[in-house]
Amino acid sequence: MSAATGGSFLFPVRTISRSKTIPVLVTTARDSIQNPPFLITLNPLVESCTQSPIDPFLWTITDKLKWMGISFNSSYNARFRLVEDGVDCEVNAPAGLHLRSSWRARNAMGGCEVTETVAVQGFFLLMPFVLHNLRASHAQLLEAMATALQKPGTDRRKFSVQSPPVSQENISWRETLVFIFGLIPIPLSSTLYLPPAFKHYILFITVFFFVVLALKKLARRARDPYGDFHLVLNRRPDHDGLAAQDTEWLNMGYWKNTNIFPEACEALALRLIAAGNCVPGGHVLDVGHACGDSLLLHLRHPSVPRPASLTGITSLMQHHYRSAQRISMAQRKEDASPAIYLYPGDAVFRPDCRPRGHPLDPSSNRPKFTSILALDCAYHFDTRKTFLEESYARLEKGGSVALADLCLSMQSGSVMSAARRWLLATALSIRTANILTKDEYVKMVKDVGFAECQVEDITQDVFPGFRQFLRSRGGMWKIMEQYGIGAWVRSDGRFILVSAKKIVPEACSNTL
Ligand SMILES: C[S@@+](CC[C@H](N)C(=O)[O-])C[C@H]1O[C@@H](n2cnc3c(N)ncnc32)[C@H](O)[C@@H]1O
């Protein structure tokens, strides 16, 4: 550990530095330190942390400190900035305390050398207390980091984040009441004198009740069944297992000219972008972007026009955060970059949704969108129709909406029973209200007010390639292929590219 000095007499600066060589790949260490919750939660002083709903690199952190035997909390803001080989962090704490720290991961003999350098500036009387805490806590932090990085299966994205309430499956008070009432028959049937047949009947009702409750919960969870399981699918056939992967796609792909998953996913995204009429200098909204690969296309793919602004909504916090991280890295490599706004939350705006600033909030004063894209996700929305209505309201005149989506063929749609729809919806995490035939789909788009609705059936370029790929992976992927996509294909389900425009008739164009 080293220390350096500077600053003024009243507000001196002290710089301390600490390093540790950890036997892990430099990419593992770098990716981890570039993940603020990883760094924050390893600090033994940290009591809680909250990510800014608007800026994923701004965190409010609360430390539990002790001074002369008295414990107290101190909250401060920390802003993280990713750099090539690590992360910089700037902290403004109470009492005029200012800290600039830099974390770096570099190749070293025996693994990766992680170095932290902190420059602290503060009132001279406070400095001994601050430096003492800093030295002790950050020494522990480095040790904890070494342990965490070497633990098999440690994933930088599994660290808990206290974030806006996004897609959380909390148990509501109604469910709690139902649960309590559901349990009442059991003690009643054993204490009261009841005929045995009646007791069995009560038991049956109770079990039935809990099975229904569990199924309901399962179906609700199944609507957004994603996480980071898809990362392995992105591994190219020639991947040596060591190099960092550069894609994190999560769609079914367009397999016309390839049998490689990330290439097929990119091809599907490019087809959607083309259908969405993205224009140079436009305002693009990309919904359900998962880990952000489709967003990155707008920043750097040679065939995609550069927008003036790029907005993303995705429901899972870990995807939102990962996208922000990857975009931030990409932005630094591009000369010009659009204004980026990433929102963690549901695609559908509701007046009570948090955080504020939903891109489809009709009262938003941000520029209207010229293209709204939903890549392989709108079948999850509650509902797709509401999403389209809100999109219509937030689209610029002449703007386009485009969806890579699922529908049923006319034949299967007209004969399918409600029970089969429900089963299919649960198997594929679709909402039953979103299971439509192609004609019903087009009618819905037109009813919302869109014009020039075009539907291209690309089933043959999506399902066979995707199924073949999943089968080749074996294990769980094979089961998913058989009972997920397979069930959809056996029901004559289709994969379509839909696009439509907001064309406002002359007479009303002034009012919209
Ligand atoms: C099949 S993945 C497609 C991901 C991405 N478009 C891609 O091509 O890699 C569906 C994505 O939609 C997101 N999603 C599901 N329901 C959503 C909702 N109601 N609002 C916003 N995003 C949602 C999921 O979390 C997931 O990231």
Coordinates of C-alpha atoms and ligand atoms in Angstrom, one line a residue:
M1 CA 0.0 0.0 0.0
S2 CA 1.3 3.5 -0.8
A3 CA 0.3 7.0 0.3
A4 CA 0.8 10.4 -1.2
T5 CA -0.2 13.9 -0.1
G6 CA -1.2 17.3 -1.6
G7 CA -4.1 19.9 -1.5
S8 CA -4.3 22.8 0.9
F9 CA -3.6 23.0 4.6
L10 CA -7.3 23.1 5.6
F11 CA -8.3 20.6 2.9
P12 CA -5.4 18.3 2.3
V13 CA -5.5 15.5 -0.3
R14 CA -4.2 12.0 0.6
T15 CA -3.8 9.3 -2.0
I16 CA -3.7 5.7 -1.0
S17 CA -3.2 2.8 -3.3
R18 CA -3.5 -0.9 -2.8
S19 CA -3.0 -3.9 -5.2
K20 CA -3.6 -7.6 -5.2
T21 CA -2.8 -10.3 -7.7
I22 CA -5.8 -12.6 -8.1
P23 CA -5.5 -15.9 -10.1
V24 CA -8.3 -15.1 -12.5
L25 CA -8.5 -13.9 -16.1
V26 CA -8.2 -10.2 -16.6
T27 CA -11.5 -10.1 -18.4
T28 CA -13.2 -11.7 -15.4
A29 CA -11.8 -9.2 -13.0
R30 CA -12.4 -6.2 -15.3
D31 CA -16.0 -7.1 -16.0
S32 CA -16.6 -7.5 -12.3
I33 CA -15.1 -4.2 -11.2
Q34 CA -17.0 -2.5 -14.0
N35 CA -20.1 -3.6 -12.3
P36 CA -20.9 -1.0 -9.6
P37 CA -23.1 -3.3 -7.4
F38 CA -20.2 -5.8 -7.3
L39 CA -17.8 -3.1 -5.9
I40 CA -20.3 -1.5 -3.7
T41 CA -21.6 -4.6 -2.0
L42 CA -18.1 -6.0 -1.3
N43 CA -17.4 -2.9 0.9
P44 CA -18.0 -4.0 4.5
L45 CA -19.1 -0.5 5.5
V46 CA -22.0 -0.4 3.0
E47 CA -25.4 -0.7 4.6
S48 CA -27.6 -0.2 1.5
C49 CA -27.3 1.2 -2.0
T50 CA -29.8 2.5 -4.6
Q51 CA -29.3 2.9 -8.3
S52 CA -30.6 6.1 -9.9
P53 CA -33.6 5.2 -12.0
I54 CA -32.4 7.5 -14.8
D55 CA -28.6 7.0 -14.7
P56 CA -27.4 3.4 -14.1
F57 CA -24.0 4.7 -13.2
L58 CA -25.1 7.0 -10.4
W59 CA -25.6 5.3 -7.0
T60 CA -26.7 6.5 -3.6
I61 CA -24.8 4.6 -1.0
T62 CA -25.3 4.5 2.8
D63 CA -22.3 3.4 5.0
K64 CA -22.6 2.4 8.6
L65 CA -19.7 4.1 10.4
K66 CA -18.5 4.0 14.0
W67 CA -16.8 6.9 15.8
M68 CA -15.8 6.7 19.5
G69 CA -18.2 3.7 20.0
I70 CA -21.2 5.6 18.4
S71 CA -22.7 4.1 15.2
F72 CA -24.2 6.3 12.6
N73 CA -25.2 6.2 8.9
S74 CA -23.7 8.4 6.2
S75 CA -25.2 8.6 2.7
Y76 CA -23.4 9.9 -0.4
N77 CA -23.6 9.8 -4.2
A78 CA -21.1 7.8 -6.2
R79 CA -20.8 8.2 -9.9
F80 CA -19.0 5.5 -11.9
R81 CA -17.4 5.9 -15.2
L82 CA -16.2 2.9 -17.2
V83 CA -12.7 3.0 -18.7
E84 CA -10.9 0.5 -20.9
D85 CA -9.3 -1.5 -18.1
G86 CA -11.5 -0.7 -15.2
V87 CA -13.7 2.0 -13.7
D88 CA -13.4 5.4 -12.1
C89 CA -15.6 6.5 -9.3
E90 CA -16.2 10.0 -7.9
V91 CA -17.8 10.4 -4.5
N92 CA -19.2 13.5 -2.9
A93 CA -19.8 12.7 0.8
P94 CA -21.1 14.9 3.7
A95 CA -18.8 17.4 5.4
G96 CA -17.1 18.4 2.1
L97 CA -15.4 15.1 1.7
H98 CA -14.4 14.3 -1.9
L99 CA -13.0 11.0 -3.1
R100 CA -11.8 10.0 -6.6
S101 CA -11.0 6.3 -6.9
S102 CA -9.8 4.3 -9.8
W103 CA -10.0 0.5 -10.1
R104 CA -7.8 -1.2 -12.7
A105 CA -7.4 -4.8 -13.8
R106 CA -4.2 -5.7 -15.6
N107 CA -2.4 -8.8 -16.7
A108 CA 0.2 -9.9 -14.1
M109 CA 2.3 -13.0 -13.3
G110 CA 0.0 -15.5 -11.8
G111 CA -3.3 -13.9 -12.9
C112 CA -4.6 -10.4 -12.8
E113 CA -3.4 -7.5 -10.7
V114 CA -6.3 -5.4 -9.4
T115 CA -5.3 -2.0 -8.1
E116 CA -7.3 0.6 -6.4
T117 CA -6.1 4.2 -6.1
V118 CA -8.1 6.6 -4.0
A119 CA -7.5 10.3 -3.7
V120 CA -9.3 11.7 -0.7
Q121 CA -9.8 15.4 0.0
G122 CA -11.4 16.7 3.2
F123 CA -11.3 18.9 6.2
F124 CA -7.9 18.2 8.0
L125 CA -9.5 17.3 11.3
L126 CA -11.6 14.6 9.7
M127 CA -8.8 13.1 7.7
P128 CA -7.5 10.6 10.3
F129 CA -10.9 9.2 10.8
V130 CA -11.7 8.9 7.1
L131 CA -8.3 7.4 6.2
H132 CA -8.5 4.9 9.0
N133 CA -11.9 3.7 7.8
L134 CA -10.9 3.7 4.2
R135 CA -7.7 1.7 4.7
A136 CA -9.4 -0.9 6.9
S137 CA -12.6 -1.3 4.8
H138 CA -10.8 -1.3 1.4
A139 CA -8.3 -3.9 2.5
Q140 CA -11.2 -6.1 3.4
L141 CA -12.9 -5.2 0.1
L142 CA -9.9 -6.4 -1.9
E143 CA -9.7 -9.7 0.0
A144 CA -13.5 -10.2 -0.4
M145 CA -13.1 -9.5 -4.1
A146 CA -10.4 -12.1 -4.5
T147 CA -12.6 -14.7 -2.8
A148 CA -15.6 -13.7 -4.8
L149 CA -13.8 -13.8 -8.1
Q150 CA -12.2 -17.2 -7.5
K151 CA -15.4 -18.8 -6.3
P152 CA -16.6 -21.2 -9.0
G153 CA -19.8 -20.1 -10.5
T154 CA -19.5 -16.5 -9.3
D155 CA -21.3 -14.3 -11.6
R156 CA -20.8 -10.6 -11.5
R157 CA -24.5 -10.1 -12.3
K158 CA -25.8 -12.0 -9.3
F159 CA -25.0 -9.3 -6.7
S160 CA -28.1 -7.9 -5.3
V161 CA -29.1 -4.5 -6.4
Q162 CA -31.7 -2.4 -4.6
S163 CA -33.3 -0.8 -7.6
P164 CA -36.6 0.6 -8.8
P165 CA -39.4 -1.9 -8.5
V166 CA -39.1 -3.6 -11.8
S167 CA -40.9 -6.8 -12.6
Q168 CA -40.8 -7.9 -9.0
E169 CA -42.9 -10.8 -7.9
N170 CA -43.9 -9.6 -4.5
I171 CA -46.6 -11.4 -2.7
S172 CA -49.6 -9.0 -2.4
W173 CA -51.7 -8.6 0.7
R174 CA -54.6 -10.2 -1.2
E175 CA -52.5 -13.3 -1.8
T176 CA -51.5 -13.4 1.8
L177 CA -55.2 -13.3 2.9
V178 CA -56.1 -16.0 0.4
F179 CA -53.2 -18.1 1.7
I180 CA -54.3 -17.7 5.4
F181 CA -57.9 -18.5 4.5
G182 CA -56.7 -21.5 2.5
L183 CA -55.1 -23.0 5.5
I184 CA -58.1 -22.6 7.9
P185 CA -59.9 -25.8 6.7
I186 CA -57.0 -28.0 7.8
P187 CA -57.2 -27.4 11.6
L188 CA -61.0 -27.1 11.4
S189 CA -61.3 -30.5 9.8
S190 CA -59.1 -32.1 12.4
T191 CA -60.7 -30.5 15.5
L192 CA -64.4 -30.4 14.6
Y193 CA -66.3 -33.7 14.5
L194 CA -67.0 -34.2 10.8
P195 CA -67.8 -37.3 8.8
P196 CA -64.6 -38.8 7.2
A197 CA -66.0 -38.2 3.7
F198 CA -66.4 -34.6 4.5
K199 CA -62.9 -34.3 5.8
H200 CA -61.5 -35.8 2.6
Y201 CA -63.6 -33.3 0.7
I202 CA -62.2 -30.4 2.6
L203 CA -58.7 -31.7 2.1
F204 CA -59.3 -32.1 -1.6
I205 CA -60.6 -28.5 -1.9
T206 CA -57.6 -27.2 0.1
V207 CA -55.0 -29.0 -2.1
F208 CA -56.9 -28.0 -5.2
F209 CA -56.8 -24.4 -4.0
F210 CA -53.1 -24.4 -3.5
V211 CA -52.4 -26.1 -6.8
V212 CA -54.4 -23.3 -8.6
L213 CA -52.5 -20.7 -6.6
A214 CA -49.1 -22.2 -7.5
L215 CA -50.1 -22.5 -11.2
K216 CA -51.2 -18.9 -11.2
K217 CA -47.9 -17.8 -9.7
L218 CA -46.0 -20.0 -12.2
A219 CA -47.8 -18.5 -15.1
R220 CA -47.1 -15.0 -13.9
R221 CA -43.4 -15.7 -13.4
A222 CA -43.3 -17.4 -16.8
R223 CA -44.2 -14.2 -18.5
D224 CA -40.7 -12.9 -18.2
P225 CA -38.7 -16.0 -17.8
Y226 CA -35.3 -14.5 -18.8
G227 CA -32.0 -14.1 -17.0
D228 CA -28.5 -14.8 -18.2
F229 CA -29.0 -18.5 -19.3
H230 CA -28.8 -17.3 -23.0
L231 CA -25.1 -16.2 -22.7
V232 CA -23.8 -19.6 -23.5
L233 CA -25.8 -19.7 -26.7
N234 CA -23.8 -16.8 -27.9
R235 CA -20.6 -18.7 -27.8
R236 CA -19.4 -19.1 -31.4
P237 CA -18.3 -22.5 -32.6
D238 CA -14.6 -21.4 -32.7
H239 CA -14.7 -19.9 -29.2
D240 CA -11.7 -21.0 -27.2
G241 CA -13.4 -20.6 -23.8
L242 CA -11.0 -17.8 -22.7
A243 CA -11.7 -14.8 -24.9
A244 CA -14.5 -12.4 -23.9
Q245 CA -17.8 -12.9 -25.8
D246 CA -18.9 -9.9 -27.7
T247 CA -22.6 -10.7 -28.1
E248 CA -25.4 -11.4 -25.7
W249 CA -28.4 -11.9 -28.0
L250 CA -31.6 -13.5 -26.8
N251 CA -33.9 -13.9 -29.8
M252 CA -35.0 -16.8 -32.0
G253 CA -32.9 -15.6 -35.0
Y254 CA -33.2 -15.4 -38.7
W255 CA -31.4 -18.4 -40.0
K256 CA -31.6 -18.0 -43.8
N257 CA -27.9 -17.7 -44.4
T258 CA -26.3 -18.9 -41.2
N259 CA -26.3 -21.6 -38.6
I260 CA -24.5 -19.5 -36.0
F261 CA -26.8 -18.2 -33.2
P262 CA -25.4 -14.6 -32.8
E263 CA -25.3 -14.1 -36.5
A264 CA -28.9 -15.3 -36.8
C265 CA -30.0 -13.0 -34.0
E266 CA -28.3 -10.0 -35.6
A267 CA -29.9 -10.9 -38.9
L268 CA -33.3 -10.8 -37.3
A269 CA -32.6 -7.5 -35.6
L270 CA -31.4 -6.0 -38.9
R271 CA -34.5 -7.2 -40.7
L272 CA -36.6 -5.5 -37.9
I273 CA -34.6 -2.3 -38.1
A274 CA -35.2 -2.2 -41.9
A275 CA -38.9 -2.8 -41.4
G276 CA -39.0 0.0 -38.8
N277 CA -37.8 2.6 -41.3
C278 CA -35.0 3.9 -39.1
V279 CA -33.7 7.2 -40.5
P280 CA -30.5 9.1 -39.9
G281 CA -31.1 11.6 -37.1
G282 CA -34.3 9.8 -36.0
H283 CA -35.5 9.1 -32.5
V284 CA -35.6 5.3 -32.0
L285 CA -37.3 3.4 -29.2
D286 CA -36.1 -0.3 -28.8
V287 CA -38.4 -2.3 -26.5
G288 CA -37.4 -5.5 -24.8
H289 CA -33.8 -5.1 -25.7
A290 CA -32.4 -7.5 -23.1
C291 CA -28.6 -7.1 -22.8
G292 CA -28.5 -4.4 -25.5
D293 CA -27.2 -6.0 -28.7
S294 CA -29.9 -4.4 -30.8
L295 CA -29.2 -1.0 -29.2
L296 CA -25.5 -1.4 -30.1
L297 CA -26.5 -1.9 -33.8
H298 CA -27.8 1.7 -33.9
L299 CA -24.4 2.9 -32.6
R300 CA -22.1 1.0 -34.8
H301 CA -23.5 -1.3 -37.5
P302 CA -22.5 0.0 -41.0
S303 CA -26.0 -0.5 -42.5
V304 CA -28.0 1.1 -39.6
P305 CA -28.6 4.8 -39.7
R306 CA -27.3 6.7 -36.7
P307 CA -30.2 8.2 -34.7
A308 CA -30.2 11.5 -32.9
S309 CA -31.6 9.7 -29.8
L310 CA -31.8 6.1 -28.8
T311 CA -34.2 5.0 -26.1
G312 CA -34.5 1.5 -24.6
I313 CA -37.0 -0.1 -22.3
T314 CA -36.4 -3.6 -20.9
S315 CA -38.1 -5.2 -18.0
L316 CA -35.3 -7.0 -16.1
M317 CA -33.0 -4.9 -14.0
Q318 CA -30.0 -7.1 -14.7
H319 CA -30.5 -6.7 -18.5
H320 CA -31.0 -2.9 -18.1
Y321 CA -27.8 -2.6 -16.2
R322 CA -25.8 -4.8 -18.5
S323 CA -27.1 -2.8 -21.5
A324 CA -26.0 0.5 -19.9
Q325 CA -22.6 -1.0 -19.2
R326 CA -22.1 -2.2 -22.8
I327 CA -23.5 1.0 -24.3
S328 CA -21.2 3.1 -22.2
M329 CA -18.2 1.1 -23.3
A330 CA -19.3 1.4 -27.0
Q331 CA -20.0 5.1 -26.8
R332 CA -16.4 5.8 -25.9
K333 CA -15.2 4.1 -29.1
E334 CA -17.6 6.0 -31.4
D335 CA -16.9 9.5 -32.6
A336 CA -20.4 10.7 -32.5
S337 CA -23.0 9.1 -30.4
P338 CA -26.7 9.7 -30.0
A339 CA -28.4 10.8 -26.8
I340 CA -29.1 7.5 -25.0
Y341 CA -31.9 7.0 -22.5
L342 CA -32.4 3.6 -20.9
Y343 CA -35.5 2.9 -18.8
P344 CA -35.8 -0.2 -16.6
G345 CA -39.5 -1.4 -16.6
D346 CA -42.5 -2.7 -18.3
A347 CA -43.1 -1.8 -22.0
V348 CA -46.6 -0.6 -21.1
F349 CA -46.8 2.7 -19.4
R350 CA -49.2 2.9 -16.4
P351 CA -49.8 6.1 -14.5
D352 CA -48.4 4.7 -11.3
C353 CA -45.3 3.1 -12.9
R354 CA -41.9 3.7 -11.3
P355 CA -39.4 5.1 -12.0
R356 CA -40.9 8.2 -13.6
G357 CA -39.8 9.0 -17.1
H358 CA -41.4 6.1 -19.0
P359 CA -40.7 6.6 -22.7
L360 CA -44.3 5.9 -23.6
D361 CA -45.8 8.3 -21.0
P362 CA -48.2 10.3 -23.1
S363 CA -47.4 13.4 -21.1
S364 CA -43.6 13.1 -21.8
N365 CA -42.0 16.2 -23.3
R366 CA -39.2 14.3 -24.9
P367 CA -39.1 14.2 -28.8
K368 CA -41.6 11.8 -30.3
F369 CA -40.2 8.7 -31.8
T370 CA -39.6 8.1 -35.5
S371 CA -39.3 4.3 -35.1
I372 CA -40.5 2.0 -32.3
L373 CA -39.1 -1.5 -32.5
A374 CA -40.1 -4.6 -30.5
L375 CA -37.7 -7.5 -31.3
D376 CA -39.2 -10.9 -30.3
C377 CA -40.9 -9.7 -27.2
A378 CA -44.3 -8.1 -27.8
Y379 CA -46.1 -11.4 -27.1
H380 CA -45.1 -10.9 -23.4
F381 CA -46.7 -7.5 -23.1
D382 CA -49.8 -6.7 -21.0
T383 CA -51.1 -6.3 -23.6
R384 CA -49.6 -6.0 -27.0
K385 CA -52.6 -3.9 -28.0
T386 CA -52.1 -1.4 -25.1
F387 CA -48.5 -1.2 -26.1
L388 CA -49.4 -0.4 -29.7
E389 CA -51.9 2.3 -28.6
E390 CA -49.3 4.0 -26.4
S391 CA -46.7 3.7 -29.2
Y392 CA -49.2 5.3 -31.6
A393 CA -49.5 8.3 -29.2
R394 CA -45.8 8.7 -28.8
L395 CA -44.9 8.3 -32.5
E396 CA -44.0 11.2 -34.8
K397 CA -46.3 11.7 -37.7
G398 CA -45.1 9.4 -40.4
G399 CA -43.2 7.3 -37.8
S400 CA -43.2 3.5 -37.9
V401 CA -43.7 0.7 -35.5
A402 CA -42.1 -2.7 -36.3
L403 CA -42.4 -6.0 -34.4
A404 CA -40.8 -9.4 -34.8
D405 CA -43.5 -11.4 -33.3
L406 CA -45.6 -14.5 -33.0
C407 CA -49.1 -15.3 -34.4
L408 CA -51.2 -18.3 -35.2
S409 CA -52.2 -19.5 -38.7
M410 CA -55.8 -18.9 -39.6
Q411 CA -56.6 -22.6 -39.5
S412 CA -55.2 -23.3 -36.1
G413 CA -56.5 -20.1 -34.6
S414 CA -60.1 -20.7 -35.5
V415 CA -60.2 -24.2 -34.0
M416 CA -58.0 -23.8 -30.9
S417 CA -59.8 -24.3 -27.6
A418 CA -59.4 -21.9 -24.7
A419 CA -57.6 -24.6 -22.6
R420 CA -55.1 -25.3 -25.4
R421 CA -54.4 -21.5 -25.8
W422 CA -53.8 -21.3 -22.1
L423 CA -51.4 -24.2 -22.1
L424 CA -49.6 -22.9 -25.2
A425 CA -49.4 -19.4 -23.6
T426 CA -47.9 -20.9 -20.4
A427 CA -45.4 -23.1 -22.3
L428 CA -44.2 -20.1 -24.3
S429 CA -44.6 -17.3 -21.7
I430 CA -47.1 -15.5 -23.9
R431 CA -50.2 -13.8 -22.6
T432 CA -53.4 -15.5 -23.9
A433 CA -54.7 -12.1 -25.0
N434 CA -51.7 -11.8 -27.3
I435 CA -52.4 -15.1 -29.1
L436 CA -53.9 -13.9 -32.3
T437 CA -54.2 -15.1 -35.9
K438 CA -52.5 -13.1 -38.6
D439 CA -55.9 -11.5 -39.6
E440 CA -56.7 -10.6 -36.0
Y441 CA -53.3 -9.2 -35.6
V442 CA -53.6 -6.9 -38.7
K443 CA -57.1 -5.9 -37.6
M444 CA -55.8 -4.9 -34.2
V445 CA -53.0 -2.8 -35.7
K446 CA -55.4 -1.0 -37.9
D447 CA -58.0 -0.5 -35.1
V448 CA -55.3 1.3 -33.1
G449 CA -55.0 3.7 -36.0
F450 CA -51.9 2.6 -37.9
A451 CA -51.9 2.5 -41.7
E452 CA -49.9 0.7 -44.3
C453 CA -49.7 -2.4 -42.1
Q454 CA -47.4 -5.0 -43.6
V455 CA -46.9 -8.6 -42.4
E456 CA -44.2 -10.9 -43.7
D457 CA -44.3 -14.5 -42.6
I458 CA -40.7 -15.5 -42.0
T459 CA -41.6 -18.7 -40.1
Q460 CA -39.5 -20.9 -42.4
D461 CA -36.4 -18.8 -41.8
V462 CA -36.8 -18.7 -38.0
F463 CA -38.2 -21.9 -36.4
P464 CA -36.4 -24.7 -38.3
G465 CA -32.9 -23.1 -37.8
F466 CA -33.6 -22.2 -34.2
R467 CA -34.9 -25.6 -33.4
Q468 CA -32.0 -27.3 -35.1
F469 CA -29.6 -25.1 -33.1
L470 CA -31.3 -25.9 -29.8
R471 CA -31.4 -29.6 -30.5
S472 CA -27.7 -29.5 -31.2
R473 CA -27.1 -28.0 -27.7
G474 CA -28.8 -31.0 -26.0
G475 CA -30.0 -31.1 -22.4
M476 CA -32.4 -28.5 -21.3
W477 CA -32.2 -26.8 -24.7
K478 CA -33.6 -29.9 -26.3
I479 CA -36.5 -30.0 -23.9
M480 CA -37.2 -26.3 -24.6
E481 CA -37.1 -27.0 -28.3
Q482 CA -39.5 -29.9 -28.0
Y483 CA -42.1 -28.5 -25.5
G484 CA -41.7 -24.7 -26.0
I485 CA -41.0 -23.8 -29.7
G486 CA -42.0 -27.3 -30.7
A487 CA -45.5 -26.9 -29.1
W488 CA -45.9 -23.6 -31.0
V489 CA -44.9 -25.1 -34.3
R490 CA -47.1 -28.1 -33.8
S491 CA -50.0 -25.7 -33.3
D492 CA -49.1 -24.1 -36.6
G493 CA -47.8 -21.0 -34.9
R494 CA -46.0 -18.5 -37.1
F495 CA -43.2 -16.0 -36.8
I496 CA -43.9 -12.7 -38.5
L497 CA -42.4 -9.3 -39.2
V498 CA -45.0 -6.6 -38.8
S499 CA -44.6 -3.0 -39.7
A500 CA -47.1 -0.1 -39.8
K501 CA -47.1 3.7 -40.0
K502 CA -48.7 6.5 -38.2
I503 CA -50.2 8.5 -41.0
V504 CA -52.3 11.3 -39.7
P505 CA -55.0 12.6 -42.0
E506 CA -54.5 16.2 -43.1
A507 CA -57.7 17.4 -41.2
C508 CA -56.4 16.1 -37.8
S509 CA -52.7 16.6 -38.3
N510 CA -52.7 19.9 -36.3
T511 CA -54.3 18.3 -33.3
L512 CA -51.9 15.3 -32.9
Ligands
LIG1 C1 -36.9 -13.1 -26.4 S1 -36.1 -11.8 -25.5 C2 -35.6 -10.7 -26.8 C3 -34.4 -9.9 -26.4 C4 -33.8 -8.9 -27.4 N1 -34.8 -8.2 -28.1 C5 -32.9 -9.7 -28.3 O1 -33.2 -9.7 -29.5 O2 -31.9 -10.2 -27.8 C6 -37.5 -10.9 -24.8 C7 -37.1 -9.7 -24.0 O3 -38.2 -8.9 -23.6 C8 -38.2 -8.6 -22.3 N2 -39.5 -8.4 -21.8 C9 -40.4 -9.3 -21.5 N3 -41.6 -8.8 -21.0 C10 -41.4 -7.4 -21.1 C11 -42.2 -6.3 -20.8 N4 -43.5 -6.5 -20.3 N5 -41.7 -5.1 -20.9 C12 -40.4 -4.9 -21.4 N6 -39.6 -5.9 -21.7 C13 -40.1 -7.2 -21.6 C14 -37.5 -9.7 -21.6 O4 -36.9 -9.4 -20.3 C15 -36.4 -10.0 -22.7 O5 -35.3 -9.2 -22.5

